[in-house]
Coordinates of N, CA and C in Angstrom, one line a residue:
M1 N 42.3 74.1 -231.1 CA 44.5 73.4 -231.0 C 45.1 74.7 -231.5
S2 N 46.5 75.5 -230.4 CA 46.3 76.4 -231.1 C 48.5 76.6 -231.1
A3 N 48.6 77.6 -231.6 CA 49.8 76.9 -232.3 C 51.0 77.2 -230.7
R4 N 51.9 76.5 -231.4 CA 52.9 75.7 -230.2 C 54.3 76.3 -230.9
V5 N 55.3 76.4 -230.0 CA 56.7 77.6 -230.4 C 57.8 76.7 -230.3
A6 N 58.4 75.9 -230.4 CA 59.7 75.8 -229.2 C 60.7 76.3 -229.1
F7 N 61.4 76.1 -227.9 CA 62.8 77.3 -227.4 C 63.4 76.1 -226.9
L8 N 64.7 75.7 -228.1 CA 65.7 75.0 -227.6 C 66.7 76.0 -226.7
M9 N 67.3 74.9 -225.9 CA 68.5 76.7 -224.7 C 69.8 75.4 -224.8
R10 N 70.6 75.5 -225.7 CA 71.6 74.0 -225.1 C 73.0 75.3 -225.2
R11 N 73.3 76.5 -225.1 CA 74.5 76.9 -224.7 C 74.8 77.2 -222.9
S12 N 76.0 77.1 -222.2 CA 75.3 77.1 -221.0 C 75.5 79.1 -220.7
P13 N 74.8 78.7 -219.5 CA 74.2 80.0 -219.4 C 75.4 81.1 -219.7
Y14 N 76.5 81.3 -219.5 CA 77.6 82.0 -219.3 C 78.3 82.2 -219.5
G15 N 78.5 83.7 -220.2 CA 80.2 83.3 -221.6 C 79.5 83.6 -223.0
T16 N 77.9 83.4 -223.1 CA 77.8 84.2 -224.8 C 76.4 85.0 -224.8
V17 N 75.8 85.3 -225.5 CA 74.2 86.1 -225.0 C 73.4 85.0 -225.5
Y18 N 73.5 83.5 -225.7 CA 72.5 82.8 -226.1 C 71.2 83.3 -225.0
P19 N 71.8 82.5 -224.1 CA 70.6 82.1 -223.1 C 70.0 82.9 -222.5
A20 N 70.1 83.9 -222.1 CA 69.7 85.7 -221.7 C 69.3 85.8 -222.9
E21 N 69.3 85.7 -224.1 CA 68.4 86.3 -225.4 C 67.2 85.3 -225.4
G22 N 67.4 83.9 -225.3 CA 66.2 82.9 -225.3 C 65.4 83.3 -224.2
F23 N 66.1 84.0 -223.0 CA 65.2 84.0 -221.7 C 63.8 85.2 -222.5
R24 N 64.7 86.1 -223.3 CA 63.8 87.3 -223.5 C 62.9 87.3 -224.2
A25 N 63.2 86.3 -225.3 CA 63.0 86.3 -226.6 C 61.4 85.3 -225.9
I26 N 61.4 84.4 -225.4 CA 60.5 83.3 -224.4 C 59.1 84.4 -223.7
M27 N 60.4 85.2 -224.0 CA 58.9 86.2 -222.1 C 58.4 87.3 -223.8
G28 N 59.0 87.6 -224.6 CA 58.1 88.0 -225.4 C 57.5 87.9 -226.5
T29 N 57.5 86.1 -226.6 CA 56.7 85.5 -227.3 C 55.8 85.1 -226.2
A30 N 55.6 84.9 -225.4 CA 54.3 84.6 -224.5 C 53.7 85.6 -224.2
V31 N 53.2 86.7 -224.8 CA 52.5 87.5 -224.7 C 51.7 87.6 -226.1
F32 N 52.4 86.8 -227.2 CA 51.5 86.4 -228.1 C 50.4 84.8 -227.1
E33 N 50.5 84.5 -226.4 CA 49.2 83.4 -225.8 C 49.3 82.3 -226.1
L34 N 50.8 82.2 -227.5 CA 51.2 80.4 -227.4 C 51.0 79.4 -226.5
D35 N 50.8 78.2 -227.3 CA 51.8 76.9 -225.7 C 53.1 76.9 -227.0
I36 N 53.9 77.1 -225.5 CA 55.2 77.6 -225.3 C 56.0 76.3 -224.7
V37 N 57.3 76.0 -225.3 CA 58.0 74.7 -225.0 C 59.1 74.9 -224.5
V38 N 59.6 74.6 -223.8 CA 61.2 74.9 -223.3 C 62.5 74.2 -223.4
V39 N 63.3 73.7 -223.9 CA 64.3 72.2 -223.9 C 65.4 72.0 -224.0
F40 N 65.9 71.5 -222.1 CA 67.2 72.1 -222.0 C 67.4 71.0 -222.7
V41 N 69.0 70.9 -223.2 CA 70.0 69.8 -224.0 C 70.9 70.6 -224.0
D42 N 72.4 69.3 -224.0 CA 73.9 69.9 -223.6 C 74.5 70.7 -223.0
D43 N 74.8 71.7 -223.0 CA 75.9 72.6 -221.3 C 74.1 73.5 -221.7
G44 N 72.9 73.4 -221.9 CA 71.8 74.4 -222.1 C 70.8 73.8 -220.2
V45 N 71.6 72.8 -220.3 CA 70.8 72.1 -219.0 C 71.4 72.8 -218.2
Y46 N 72.8 73.9 -217.7 CA 72.5 74.0 -216.8 C 72.1 75.3 -216.6
V47 N 71.4 75.6 -217.7 CA 70.1 77.2 -217.9 C 69.2 77.1 -216.3
A48 N 68.4 75.9 -216.5 CA 67.8 75.5 -214.8 C 67.8 75.6 -213.8
L49 N 69.4 74.9 -213.9 CA 69.7 75.9 -212.3 C 69.2 75.8 -211.9
K50 N 69.1 75.6 -210.5 CA 68.7 76.5 -209.2 C 70.4 77.3 -208.7
G51 N 70.2 78.4 -207.6 CA 71.4 78.7 -206.8 C 72.9 79.0 -207.9
Q52 N 73.1 79.1 -208.3 CA 73.4 80.2 -209.9 C 74.2 81.5 -208.9
R53 N 75.9 81.1 -209.5 CA 76.1 82.6 -208.4 C 77.4 83.3 -209.6
P54 N 76.5 83.7 -211.0 CA 77.6 84.2 -211.4 C 78.0 85.9 -211.4
E55 N 78.2 86.2 -209.9 CA 78.9 87.5 -209.2 C 79.5 87.8 -209.5
G56 N 80.5 86.5 -209.0 CA 82.7 87.1 -209.9 C 82.0 87.6 -211.5
I57 N 81.4 87.3 -211.8 CA 81.9 87.7 -213.4 C 81.5 88.7 -213.6
D58 N 79.7 88.9 -212.7 CA 79.6 90.2 -213.1 C 77.8 90.2 -214.4
M59 N 77.4 89.4 -213.7 CA 76.4 88.7 -214.4 C 75.3 89.1 -213.6
K60 N 74.2 88.1 -213.9 CA 73.1 88.4 -213.0 C 72.7 86.5 -213.0
P61 N 71.7 85.7 -212.4 CA 71.7 84.3 -212.2 C 70.6 84.2 -213.6
L62 N 70.9 84.1 -214.0 CA 69.5 83.5 -215.4 C 68.9 82.8 -214.6
G63 N 69.4 81.2 -214.0 CA 68.5 80.4 -212.7 C 67.1 80.6 -213.0
D64 N 67.0 82.3 -212.1 CA 66.7 82.1 -211.5 C 65.3 82.8 -211.9
G65 N 65.0 83.6 -213.5 CA 64.2 83.9 -214.4 C 63.2 82.5 -214.7
F66 N 63.8 81.4 -214.7 CA 62.8 80.4 -215.4 C 62.1 80.1 -214.8
P67 N 61.6 79.6 -213.8 CA 59.9 78.9 -212.7 C 59.6 80.4 -213.4
G68 N 60.1 81.5 -213.4 CA 59.1 82.4 -213.3 C 57.8 82.4 -214.9
L69 N 58.8 81.5 -215.7 CA 57.7 81.8 -217.0 C 56.5 80.9 -216.8
A70 N 56.3 80.2 -215.7 CA 55.3 79.8 -215.7 C 54.3 80.7 -215.2
D71 N 54.1 81.6 -214.9 CA 53.5 83.4 -214.4 C 53.0 83.4 -215.6
V72 N 53.5 83.7 -216.8 CA 53.6 83.5 -218.3 C 53.1 83.2 -219.1
G73 N 52.3 81.7 -218.5 CA 52.1 80.8 -219.2 C 52.4 79.6 -219.9
V74 N 53.6 79.9 -219.9 CA 55.2 79.0 -220.1 C 55.2 77.6 -219.0
K75 N 54.3 76.5 -219.6 CA 54.3 75.4 -218.9 C 55.1 74.1 -219.5
E76 N 55.6 73.7 -220.4 CA 56.0 72.8 -220.7 C 57.0 72.9 -220.7
F77 N 58.1 72.2 -220.1 CA 59.7 72.3 -220.3 C 60.6 70.8 -219.6
Y78 N 60.9 70.5 -221.3 CA 62.4 69.3 -220.8 C 63.2 69.5 -220.9
V79 N 64.0 68.6 -219.5 CA 65.6 68.1 -220.2 C 66.0 67.0 -220.8
H80 N 66.8 66.9 -221.2 CA 67.5 66.5 -222.2 C 67.7 65.0 -220.7
D81 N 68.0 64.0 -220.7 CA 68.3 63.1 -219.1 C 69.8 63.0 -220.0
A82 N 70.0 62.5 -221.1 CA 71.8 63.3 -221.3 C 72.7 63.5 -221.2
S83 N 71.8 65.2 -221.4 CA 72.7 65.9 -220.6 C 73.2 66.6 -219.8

């Protein structure tokens, strides 16, 4: 059994650095070949949405990066239903 690390995404995708830094932290942790779990709750569920278009606020779409996490070994994603 390997070590597991959970990342909790609970902030909206834009307006703070937390989701982008969370994504970077996930990518950085993935190199250690740990079992990584990503949980989306509260406004963090919007981070995982496809088709984000934040160009008007001069940001890059965060939702496009999360599906690619499977390529670096992240296999578990959970979304809180009530959120």
